Tab-separated table of C-alpha atoms in Angstrom:
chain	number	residue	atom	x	y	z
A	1	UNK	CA	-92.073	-70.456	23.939
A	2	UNK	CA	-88.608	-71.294	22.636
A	3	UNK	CA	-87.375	-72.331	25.734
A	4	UNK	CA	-87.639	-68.562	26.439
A	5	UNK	CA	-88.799	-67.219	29.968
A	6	UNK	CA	-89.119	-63.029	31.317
A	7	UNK	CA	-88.301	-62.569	34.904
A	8	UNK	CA	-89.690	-58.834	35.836
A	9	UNK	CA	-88.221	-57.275	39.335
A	10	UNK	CA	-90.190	-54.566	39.934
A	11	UNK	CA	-88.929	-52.470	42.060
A	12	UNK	CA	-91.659	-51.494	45.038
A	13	UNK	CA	-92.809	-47.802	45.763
A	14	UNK	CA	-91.494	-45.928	42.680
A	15	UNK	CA	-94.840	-45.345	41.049
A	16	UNK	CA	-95.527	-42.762	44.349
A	17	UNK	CA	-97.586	-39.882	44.586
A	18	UNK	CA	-94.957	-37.490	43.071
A	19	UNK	CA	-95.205	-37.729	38.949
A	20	UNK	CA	-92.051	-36.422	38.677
A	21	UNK	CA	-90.189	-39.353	39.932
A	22	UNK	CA	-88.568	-41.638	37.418
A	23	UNK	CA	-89.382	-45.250	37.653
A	24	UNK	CA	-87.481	-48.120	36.203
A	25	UNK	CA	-87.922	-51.794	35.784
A	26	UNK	CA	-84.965	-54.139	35.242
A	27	UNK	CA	-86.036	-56.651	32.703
A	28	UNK	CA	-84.160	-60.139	32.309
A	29	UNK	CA	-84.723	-62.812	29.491
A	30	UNK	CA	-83.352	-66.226	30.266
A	31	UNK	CA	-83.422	-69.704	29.048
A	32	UNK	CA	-85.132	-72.110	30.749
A	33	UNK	CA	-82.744	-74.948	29.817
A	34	UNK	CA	-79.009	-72.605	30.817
A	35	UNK	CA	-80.494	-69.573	32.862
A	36	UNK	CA	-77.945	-67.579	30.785
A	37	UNK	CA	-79.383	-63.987	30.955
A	38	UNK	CA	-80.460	-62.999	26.676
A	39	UNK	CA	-80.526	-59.066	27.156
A	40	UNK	CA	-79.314	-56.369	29.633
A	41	UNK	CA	-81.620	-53.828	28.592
A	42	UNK	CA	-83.044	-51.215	30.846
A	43	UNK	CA	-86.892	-49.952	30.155
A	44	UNK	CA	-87.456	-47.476	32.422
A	45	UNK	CA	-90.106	-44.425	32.880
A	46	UNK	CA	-88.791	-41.083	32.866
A	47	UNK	CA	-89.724	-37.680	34.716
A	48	UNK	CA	-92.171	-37.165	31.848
A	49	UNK	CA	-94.007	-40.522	31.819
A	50	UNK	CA	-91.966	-41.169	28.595
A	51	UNK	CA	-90.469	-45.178	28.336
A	52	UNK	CA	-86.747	-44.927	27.943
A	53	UNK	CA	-84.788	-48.040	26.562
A	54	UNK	CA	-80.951	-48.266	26.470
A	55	UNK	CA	-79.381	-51.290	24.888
A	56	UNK	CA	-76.081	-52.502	23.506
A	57	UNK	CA	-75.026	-50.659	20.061
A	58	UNK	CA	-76.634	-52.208	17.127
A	59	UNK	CA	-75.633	-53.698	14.270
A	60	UNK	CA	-77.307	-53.782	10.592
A	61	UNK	CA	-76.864	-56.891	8.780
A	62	UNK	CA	-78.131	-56.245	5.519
A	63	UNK	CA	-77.058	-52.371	3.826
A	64	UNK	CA	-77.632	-51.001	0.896
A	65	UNK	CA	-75.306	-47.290	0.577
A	66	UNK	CA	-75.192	-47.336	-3.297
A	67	UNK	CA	-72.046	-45.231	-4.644
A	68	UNK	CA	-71.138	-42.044	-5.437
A	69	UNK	CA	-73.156	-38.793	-3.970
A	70	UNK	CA	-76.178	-41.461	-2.872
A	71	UNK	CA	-73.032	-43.191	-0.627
A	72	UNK	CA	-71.907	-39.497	0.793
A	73	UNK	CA	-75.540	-38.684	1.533
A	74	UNK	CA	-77.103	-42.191	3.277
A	75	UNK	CA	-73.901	-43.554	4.821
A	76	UNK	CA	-74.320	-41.118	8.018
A	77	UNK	CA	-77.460	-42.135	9.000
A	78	UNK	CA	-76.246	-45.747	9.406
A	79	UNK	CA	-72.914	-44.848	11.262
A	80	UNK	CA	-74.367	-42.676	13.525
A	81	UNK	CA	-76.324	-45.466	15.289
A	82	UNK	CA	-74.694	-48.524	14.406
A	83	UNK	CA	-71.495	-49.937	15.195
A	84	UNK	CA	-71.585	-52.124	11.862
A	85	UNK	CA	-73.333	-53.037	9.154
A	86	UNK	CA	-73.341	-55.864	6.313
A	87	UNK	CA	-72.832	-53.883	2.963
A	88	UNK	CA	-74.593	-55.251	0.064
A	89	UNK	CA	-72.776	-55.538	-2.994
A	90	UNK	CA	-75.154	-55.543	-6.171
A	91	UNK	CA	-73.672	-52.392	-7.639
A	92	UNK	CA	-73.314	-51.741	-11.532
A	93	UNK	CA	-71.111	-53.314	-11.857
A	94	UNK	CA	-71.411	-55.451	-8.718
A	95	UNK	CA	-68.446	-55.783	-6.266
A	96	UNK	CA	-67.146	-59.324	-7.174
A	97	UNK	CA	-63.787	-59.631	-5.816
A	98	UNK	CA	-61.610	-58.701	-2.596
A	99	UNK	CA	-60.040	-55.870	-4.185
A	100	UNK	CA	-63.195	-54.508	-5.501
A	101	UNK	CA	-64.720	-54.769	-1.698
A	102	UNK	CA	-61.452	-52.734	-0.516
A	103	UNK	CA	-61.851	-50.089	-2.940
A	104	UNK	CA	-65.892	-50.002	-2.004
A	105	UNK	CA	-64.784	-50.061	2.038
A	106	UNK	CA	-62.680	-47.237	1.749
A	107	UNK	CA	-65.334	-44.873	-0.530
A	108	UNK	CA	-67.780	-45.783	2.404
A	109	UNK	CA	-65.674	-44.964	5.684
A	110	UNK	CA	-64.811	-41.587	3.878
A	111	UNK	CA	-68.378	-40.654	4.124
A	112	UNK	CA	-68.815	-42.060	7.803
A	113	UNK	CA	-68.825	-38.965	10.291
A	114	UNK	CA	-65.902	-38.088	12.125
A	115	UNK	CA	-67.403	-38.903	15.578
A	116	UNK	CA	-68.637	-42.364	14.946
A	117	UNK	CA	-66.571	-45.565	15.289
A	118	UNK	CA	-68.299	-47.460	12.308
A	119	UNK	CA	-67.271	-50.001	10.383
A	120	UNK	CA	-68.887	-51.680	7.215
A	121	UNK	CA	-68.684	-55.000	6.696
A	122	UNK	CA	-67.803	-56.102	2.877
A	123	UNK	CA	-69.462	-58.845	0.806
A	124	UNK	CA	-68.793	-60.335	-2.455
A	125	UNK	CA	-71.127	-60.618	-5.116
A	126	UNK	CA	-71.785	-64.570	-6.129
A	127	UNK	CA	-71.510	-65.829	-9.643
A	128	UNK	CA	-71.406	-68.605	-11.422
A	129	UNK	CA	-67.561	-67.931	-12.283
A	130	UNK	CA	-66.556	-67.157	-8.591
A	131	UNK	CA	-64.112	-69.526	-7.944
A	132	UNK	CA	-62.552	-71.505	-4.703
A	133	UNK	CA	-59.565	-69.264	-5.131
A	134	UNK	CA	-61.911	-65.897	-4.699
A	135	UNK	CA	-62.720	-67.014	-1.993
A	136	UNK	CA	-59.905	-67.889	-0.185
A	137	UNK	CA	-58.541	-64.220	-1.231
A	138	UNK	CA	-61.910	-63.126	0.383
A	139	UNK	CA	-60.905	-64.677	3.334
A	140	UNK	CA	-57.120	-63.288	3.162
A	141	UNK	CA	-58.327	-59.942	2.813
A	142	UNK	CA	-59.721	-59.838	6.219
A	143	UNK	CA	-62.535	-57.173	5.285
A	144	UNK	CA	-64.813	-59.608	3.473
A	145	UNK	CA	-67.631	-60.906	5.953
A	146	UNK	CA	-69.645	-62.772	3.543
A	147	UNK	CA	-70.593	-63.761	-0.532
A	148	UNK	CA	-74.175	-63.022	-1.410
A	149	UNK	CA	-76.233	-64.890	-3.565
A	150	UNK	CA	-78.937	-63.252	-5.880
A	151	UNK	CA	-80.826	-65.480	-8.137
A	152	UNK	CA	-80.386	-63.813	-11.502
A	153	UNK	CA	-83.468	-61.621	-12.250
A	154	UNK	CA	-84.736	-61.488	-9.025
A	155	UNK	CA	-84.333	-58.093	-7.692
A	156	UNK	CA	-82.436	-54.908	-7.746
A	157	UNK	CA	-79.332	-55.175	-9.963
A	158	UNK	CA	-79.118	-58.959	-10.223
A	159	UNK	CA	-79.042	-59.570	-13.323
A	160	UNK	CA	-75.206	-61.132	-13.266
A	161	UNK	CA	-76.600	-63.278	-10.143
A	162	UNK	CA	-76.888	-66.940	-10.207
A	163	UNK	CA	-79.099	-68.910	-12.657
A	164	UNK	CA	-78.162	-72.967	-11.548
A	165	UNK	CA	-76.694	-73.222	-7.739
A	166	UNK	CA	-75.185	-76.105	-9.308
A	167	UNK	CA	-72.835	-74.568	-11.095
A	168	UNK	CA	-71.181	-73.076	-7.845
A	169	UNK	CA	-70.973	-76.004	-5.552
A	170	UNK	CA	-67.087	-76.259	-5.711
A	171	UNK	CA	-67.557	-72.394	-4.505
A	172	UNK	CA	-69.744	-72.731	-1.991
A	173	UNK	CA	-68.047	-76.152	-0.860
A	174	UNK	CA	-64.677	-73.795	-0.279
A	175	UNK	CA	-66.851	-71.438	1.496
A	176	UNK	CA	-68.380	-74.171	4.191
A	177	UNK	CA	-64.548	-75.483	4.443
A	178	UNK	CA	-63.099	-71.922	5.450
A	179	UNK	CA	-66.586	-70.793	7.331
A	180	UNK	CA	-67.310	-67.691	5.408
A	181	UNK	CA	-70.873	-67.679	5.421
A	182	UNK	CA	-73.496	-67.623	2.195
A	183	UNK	CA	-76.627	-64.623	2.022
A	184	UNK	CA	-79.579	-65.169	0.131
A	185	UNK	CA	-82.043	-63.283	-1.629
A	186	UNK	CA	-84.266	-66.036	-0.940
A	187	UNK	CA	-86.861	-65.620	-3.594
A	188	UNK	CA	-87.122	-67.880	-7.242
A	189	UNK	CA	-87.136	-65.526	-10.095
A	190	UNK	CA	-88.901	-68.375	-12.130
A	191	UNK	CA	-91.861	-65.773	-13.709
A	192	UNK	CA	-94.419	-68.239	-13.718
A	193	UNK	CA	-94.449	-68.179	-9.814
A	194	UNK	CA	-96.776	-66.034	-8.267
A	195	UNK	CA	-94.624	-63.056	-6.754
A	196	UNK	CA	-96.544	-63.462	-3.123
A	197	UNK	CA	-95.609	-67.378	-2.809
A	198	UNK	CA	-91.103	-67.083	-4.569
A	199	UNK	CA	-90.003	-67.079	-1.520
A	200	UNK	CA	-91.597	-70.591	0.078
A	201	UNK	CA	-90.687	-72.378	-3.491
A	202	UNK	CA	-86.846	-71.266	-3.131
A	203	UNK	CA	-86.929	-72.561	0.693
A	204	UNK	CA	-88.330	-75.852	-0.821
A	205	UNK	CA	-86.459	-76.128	-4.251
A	206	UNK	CA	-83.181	-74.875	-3.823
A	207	UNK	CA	-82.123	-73.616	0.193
A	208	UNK	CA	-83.235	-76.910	1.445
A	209	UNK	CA	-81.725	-79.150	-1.087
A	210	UNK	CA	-78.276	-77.024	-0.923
A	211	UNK	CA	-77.984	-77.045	2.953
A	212	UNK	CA	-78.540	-81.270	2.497
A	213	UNK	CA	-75.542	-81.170	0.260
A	214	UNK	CA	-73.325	-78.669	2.069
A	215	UNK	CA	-74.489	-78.948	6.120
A	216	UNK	CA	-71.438	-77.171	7.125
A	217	UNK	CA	-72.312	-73.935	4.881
A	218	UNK	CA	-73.297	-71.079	6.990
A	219	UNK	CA	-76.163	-69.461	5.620
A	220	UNK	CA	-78.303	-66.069	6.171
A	221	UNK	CA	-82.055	-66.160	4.755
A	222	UNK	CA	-82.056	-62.163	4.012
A	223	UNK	CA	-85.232	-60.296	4.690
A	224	UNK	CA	-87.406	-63.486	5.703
A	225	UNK	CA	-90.641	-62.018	4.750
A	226	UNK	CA	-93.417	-65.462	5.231
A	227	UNK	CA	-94.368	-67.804	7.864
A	228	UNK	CA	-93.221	-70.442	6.192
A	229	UNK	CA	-89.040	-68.377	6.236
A	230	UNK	CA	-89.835	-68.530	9.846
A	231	UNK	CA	-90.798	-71.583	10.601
A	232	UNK	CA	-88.142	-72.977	7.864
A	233	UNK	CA	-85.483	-71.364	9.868
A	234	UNK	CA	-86.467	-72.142	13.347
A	235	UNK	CA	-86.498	-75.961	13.010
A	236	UNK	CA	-82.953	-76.032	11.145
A	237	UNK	CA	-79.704	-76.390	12.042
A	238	UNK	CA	-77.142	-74.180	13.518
A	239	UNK	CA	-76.112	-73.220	10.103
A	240	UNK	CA	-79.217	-71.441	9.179
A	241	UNK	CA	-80.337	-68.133	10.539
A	242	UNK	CA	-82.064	-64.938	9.144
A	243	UNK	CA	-82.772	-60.974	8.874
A	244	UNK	CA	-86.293	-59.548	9.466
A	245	UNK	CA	-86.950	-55.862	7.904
A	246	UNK	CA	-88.392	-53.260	9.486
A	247	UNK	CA	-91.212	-52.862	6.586
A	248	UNK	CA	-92.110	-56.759	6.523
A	249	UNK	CA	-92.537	-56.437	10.427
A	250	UNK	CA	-94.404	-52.976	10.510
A	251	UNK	CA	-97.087	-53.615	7.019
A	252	UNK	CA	-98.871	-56.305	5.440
A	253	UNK	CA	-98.820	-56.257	1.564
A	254	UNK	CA	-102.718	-53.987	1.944
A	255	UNK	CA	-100.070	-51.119	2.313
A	256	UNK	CA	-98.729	-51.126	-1.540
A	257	UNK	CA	-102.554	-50.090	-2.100
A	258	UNK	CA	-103.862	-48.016	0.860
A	259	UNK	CA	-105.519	-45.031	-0.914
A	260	UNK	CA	-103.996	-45.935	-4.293
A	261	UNK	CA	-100.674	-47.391	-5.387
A	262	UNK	CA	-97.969	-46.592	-2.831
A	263	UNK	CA	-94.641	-46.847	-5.108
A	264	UNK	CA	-92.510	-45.954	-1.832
A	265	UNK	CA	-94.136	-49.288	-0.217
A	266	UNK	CA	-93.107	-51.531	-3.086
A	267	UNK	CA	-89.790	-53.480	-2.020
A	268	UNK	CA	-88.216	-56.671	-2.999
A	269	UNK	CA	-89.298	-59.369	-1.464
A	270	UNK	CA	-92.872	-57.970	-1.183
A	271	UNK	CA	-94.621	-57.485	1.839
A	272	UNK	CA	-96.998	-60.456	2.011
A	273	UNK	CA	-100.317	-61.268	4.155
A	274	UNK	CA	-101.351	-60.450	7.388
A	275	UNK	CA	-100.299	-64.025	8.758
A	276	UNK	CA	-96.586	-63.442	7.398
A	277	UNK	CA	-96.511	-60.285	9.167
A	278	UNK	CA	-97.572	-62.001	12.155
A	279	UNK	CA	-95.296	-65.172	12.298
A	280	UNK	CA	-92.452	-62.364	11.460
A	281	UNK	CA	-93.262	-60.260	15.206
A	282	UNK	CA	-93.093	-63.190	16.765
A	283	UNK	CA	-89.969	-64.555	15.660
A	284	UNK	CA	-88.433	-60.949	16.077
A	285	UNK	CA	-89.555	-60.424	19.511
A	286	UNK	CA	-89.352	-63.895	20.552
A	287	UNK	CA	-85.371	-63.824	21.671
A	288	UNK	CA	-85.206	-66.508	19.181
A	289	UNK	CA	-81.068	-65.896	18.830
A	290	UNK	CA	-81.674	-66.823	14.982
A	291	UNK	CA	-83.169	-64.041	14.033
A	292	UNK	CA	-81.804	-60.427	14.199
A	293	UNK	CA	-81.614	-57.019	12.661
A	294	UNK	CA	-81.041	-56.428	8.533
A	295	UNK	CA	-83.146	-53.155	7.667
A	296	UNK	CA	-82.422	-53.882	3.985
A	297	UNK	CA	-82.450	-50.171	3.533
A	298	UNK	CA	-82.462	-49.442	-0.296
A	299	UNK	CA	-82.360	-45.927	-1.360
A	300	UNK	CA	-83.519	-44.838	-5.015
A	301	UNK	CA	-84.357	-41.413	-5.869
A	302	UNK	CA	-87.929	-40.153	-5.802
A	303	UNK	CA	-88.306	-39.925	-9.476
A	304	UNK	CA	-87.082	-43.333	-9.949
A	305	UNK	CA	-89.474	-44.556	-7.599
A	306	UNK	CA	-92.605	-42.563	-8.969
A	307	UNK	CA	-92.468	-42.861	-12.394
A	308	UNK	CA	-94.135	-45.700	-15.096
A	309	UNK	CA	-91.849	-48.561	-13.796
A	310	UNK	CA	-90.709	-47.949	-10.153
A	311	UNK	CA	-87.697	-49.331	-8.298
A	312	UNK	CA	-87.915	-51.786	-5.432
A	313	UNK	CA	-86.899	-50.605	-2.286
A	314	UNK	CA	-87.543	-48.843	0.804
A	315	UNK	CA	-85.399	-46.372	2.559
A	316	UNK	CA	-85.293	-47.369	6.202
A	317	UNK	CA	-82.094	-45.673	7.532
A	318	UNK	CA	-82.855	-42.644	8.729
A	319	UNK	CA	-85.216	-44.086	11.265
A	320	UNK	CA	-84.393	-48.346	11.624
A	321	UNK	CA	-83.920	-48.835	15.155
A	322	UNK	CA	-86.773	-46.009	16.128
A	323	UNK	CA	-88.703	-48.417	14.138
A	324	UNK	CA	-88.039	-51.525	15.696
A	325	UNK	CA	-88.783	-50.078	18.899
A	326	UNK	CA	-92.366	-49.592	17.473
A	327	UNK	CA	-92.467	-52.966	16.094
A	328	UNK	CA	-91.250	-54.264	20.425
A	329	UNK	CA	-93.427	-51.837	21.505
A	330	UNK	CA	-96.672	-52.654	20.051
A	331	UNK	CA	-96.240	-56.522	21.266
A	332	UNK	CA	-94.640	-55.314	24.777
A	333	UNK	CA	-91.385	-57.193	23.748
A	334	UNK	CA	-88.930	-54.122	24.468
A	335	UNK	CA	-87.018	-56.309	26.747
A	336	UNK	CA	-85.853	-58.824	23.721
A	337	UNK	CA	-85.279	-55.430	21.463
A	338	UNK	CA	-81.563	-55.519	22.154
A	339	UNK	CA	-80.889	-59.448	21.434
A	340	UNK	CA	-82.685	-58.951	18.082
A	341	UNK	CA	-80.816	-55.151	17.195
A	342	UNK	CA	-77.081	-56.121	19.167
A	343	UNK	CA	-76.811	-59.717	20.328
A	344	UNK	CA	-77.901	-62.124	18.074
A	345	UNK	CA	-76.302	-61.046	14.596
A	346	UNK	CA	-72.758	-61.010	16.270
A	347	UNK	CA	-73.212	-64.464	17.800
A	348	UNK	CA	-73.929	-66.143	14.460
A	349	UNK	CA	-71.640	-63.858	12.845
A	350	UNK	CA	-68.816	-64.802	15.712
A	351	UNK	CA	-68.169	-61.794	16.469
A	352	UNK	CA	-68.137	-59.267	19.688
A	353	UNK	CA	-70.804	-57.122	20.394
A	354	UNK	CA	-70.144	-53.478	19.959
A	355	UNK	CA	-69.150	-52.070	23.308
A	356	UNK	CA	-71.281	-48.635	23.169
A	357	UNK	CA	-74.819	-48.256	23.725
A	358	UNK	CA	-77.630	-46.650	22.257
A	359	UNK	CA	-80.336	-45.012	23.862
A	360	UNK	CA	-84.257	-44.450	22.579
A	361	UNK	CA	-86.655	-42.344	24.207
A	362	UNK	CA	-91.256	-42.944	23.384
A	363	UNK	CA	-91.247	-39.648	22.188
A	364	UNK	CA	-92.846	-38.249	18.970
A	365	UNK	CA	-91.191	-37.096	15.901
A	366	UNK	CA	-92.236	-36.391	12.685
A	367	UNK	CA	-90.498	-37.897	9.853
A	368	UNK	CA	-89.843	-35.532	7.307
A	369	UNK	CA	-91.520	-35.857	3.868
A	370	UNK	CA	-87.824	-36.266	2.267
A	371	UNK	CA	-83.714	-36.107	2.690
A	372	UNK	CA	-81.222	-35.587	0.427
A	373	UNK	CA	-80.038	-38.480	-1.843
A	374	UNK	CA	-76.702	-36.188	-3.317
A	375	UNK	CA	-76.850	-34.966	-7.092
A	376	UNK	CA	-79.954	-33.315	-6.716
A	377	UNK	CA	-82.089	-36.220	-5.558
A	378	UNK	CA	-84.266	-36.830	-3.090
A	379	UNK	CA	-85.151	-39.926	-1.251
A	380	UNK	CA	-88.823	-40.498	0.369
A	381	UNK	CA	-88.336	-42.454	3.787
A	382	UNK	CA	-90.317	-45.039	5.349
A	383	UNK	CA	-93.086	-43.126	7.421
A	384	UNK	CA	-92.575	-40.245	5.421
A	385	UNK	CA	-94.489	-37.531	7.251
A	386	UNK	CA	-96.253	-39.413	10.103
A	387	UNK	CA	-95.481	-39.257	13.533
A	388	UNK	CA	-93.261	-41.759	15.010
A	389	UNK	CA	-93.417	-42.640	18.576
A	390	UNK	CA	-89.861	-43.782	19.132
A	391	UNK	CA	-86.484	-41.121	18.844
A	392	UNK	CA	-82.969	-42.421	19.000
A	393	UNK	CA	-81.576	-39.653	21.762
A	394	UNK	CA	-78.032	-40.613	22.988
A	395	UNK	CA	-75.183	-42.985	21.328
A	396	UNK	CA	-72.062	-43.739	23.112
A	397	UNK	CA	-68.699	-45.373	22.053
């Protein structure tokens, strides 16, 4: 499938009559076309019986840190696992030009822990007044990875997005010229859609249509979250590519009302049917190169999520790659875990891939029921007191 084939070299003998002995398998992914190797990552058994993983150091292409005390408090989690991450930029008010995105870079690498070689990677908020000249200084700057686009109304904060793409096609025509590449929040905010089926109308009334008219435009479908995102995205171009969330990949949209309304499951897009959740694992675990890693980790506080009219968003940080490794786990796909988490994004990106590793451990945790969110807040994370089977337990530089 995809061209994709799994060459497993066992080695002989190791699972012996002593327990204690640590057996490992060496697990290569290569084309079928190339034979280029996909992944380098180890699975191997430890003393315990415990699978062991260690892969390149991920990267998170889609961030959410907020500002102020929220910044100081979630920022860590990120930089202690990940080398870098794509920093959203629909603040109040939202981070529209170069300087802005210096001024944000700096507040976030202040709250990045001493020991960790992070590095956040800005992006601009899109508008229908962003000119070819911002971008070009987005370019200059040399910190500016990307411009996002948020249809106006659709989600978190958007309200100064876009309402007519046509009104920024000299923008987005500068952008395809100097290859800085375009992120959507692929969803229609037209009300009169039904919320489950935004995301297929905006793939076939306004991405399609836009990458006809600008083929050289690099563009990012953020949080793909249906079958038809993955299927829209695998026959395109090289120009089109996309993030999967740990949420859309781990629940179907029976989740938001398991036992009554779950407020800490409701997240923009919103998780969808069981078929979407489907098509999503196997694009994630496929080695498909065009999709990778974007947690889409939102923090609100937990009285802004539990209240009359609750945020959207779902705080993934504290646990996102323990949670992918679930997600490779279930569909014994731990050998394509490191394309999807530190391969992939960098290639489309063109960019290196971090030169530290990470390494995860099958060994239960339980998540606790809350951390600090700064000013007195708390956040509630995904798998909020449950046990998860995966623990991040070594990072290297």
């Amino acid at each position: 499938h995809n061209n994709i084939k799994i060459n497993l070299r066992l080695q002989p003998n190791l699972f012996c009559q002593n327990a204690l002995q640590c057996s490992m398998r060496k697990v290569v992914a290569r084309n079928y076309k190339t034979g280029k190797v996909l992944t380098s990552a180890q699975v191997e058994q430890t003393e315990n019986g415990h699978k062991r993983i260690t892969i390149v150091r991920p990267d998170d292409w889609h961030l959410h840190v907020r500002a102020d005390a929220t910044l100081q408090a979630v920022v860590p989690h990120t930089a202690r696992v990940f080398g870098r991450a794509i920093i959203m930029p629909n603040l109040r008010p939202p981070v529209r030009t170069a300087k802005q995105a210096i001024d944000y870079r700096r507040q976030i690498l202040d709250a990045v822990p001493s020991d960790s070689s992070f590095s956040p990677l800005m992006t601009l908020y899109l508008t229908e007044t962003t000119t070819p000249e911002d971008v070009k200084e987005a370019v200059d700057s040399g910190i500016v990875a990307a411009f996002k686009l948020y249809p106006a109304g659709a989600t978190t904060n958007s309200d100064a997005g876009v309402k007519d793409i046509l009104n920024c096609m000299d923008t987005l025509g500068a952008m395809a010229e100097l290859g800085l590449p375009l992120l959507v929040h692929g969803e229609v905010a037209d009300q009169t859609v039904d919320i489950f089926d935004r995301e297929q109308y905006f793939l076939n009334e306004q991405l399609a249509p836009l990458q006809a008219k600008l083929p050289k435009l690099k563009v990012v479908l953020e949080h793909a979250t249906t079958a038809d995102a993955v299927e829209y995205v695998k026959s395109g171009g090289d120009n089109i590519a996309c993030t999967i969330t740990p949420q859309h990949l781990l629940f179907n949209r029976g989740a938001l009302f398991q036992g009554g309304l779950q407020p800490h499951m409701y997240c923009l897009p919103i998780l969808k049917r069981e078929r979407h959740r489907l098509a999503l694992v196997e694009a994630a675990t496929s080695g498909n190169e065009k999709f990778f890693l974007g947690t889409d980790s939102a923090p609100h506080p937990k009285n802004a999520k539990e209240c009359a009219c609750g945020c959207a968003g779902i705080f993934s940080a504290h646990a996102a790659l323990p949670l992918y490794a679930h997600v490779f786990d279930q569909v014994d796909a731990l050998e394509n875990l490191e394309a999807f988490a530190s391969k992939n994004g960098p290639k489309y990106y063109g960019r290196e891939i971090n030169k530290g590793t990470v390494t995860l451990e099958k060994i239960d945790w339980l998540v606790p029921a809350e951390y600090n969110l700064g000013a007195g807040n708390v956040v509630v994370p995904l798998w909020a007191e449950q046990i998860l089977p995966w623990k991040v337990i070594d990072v290297s530089d």
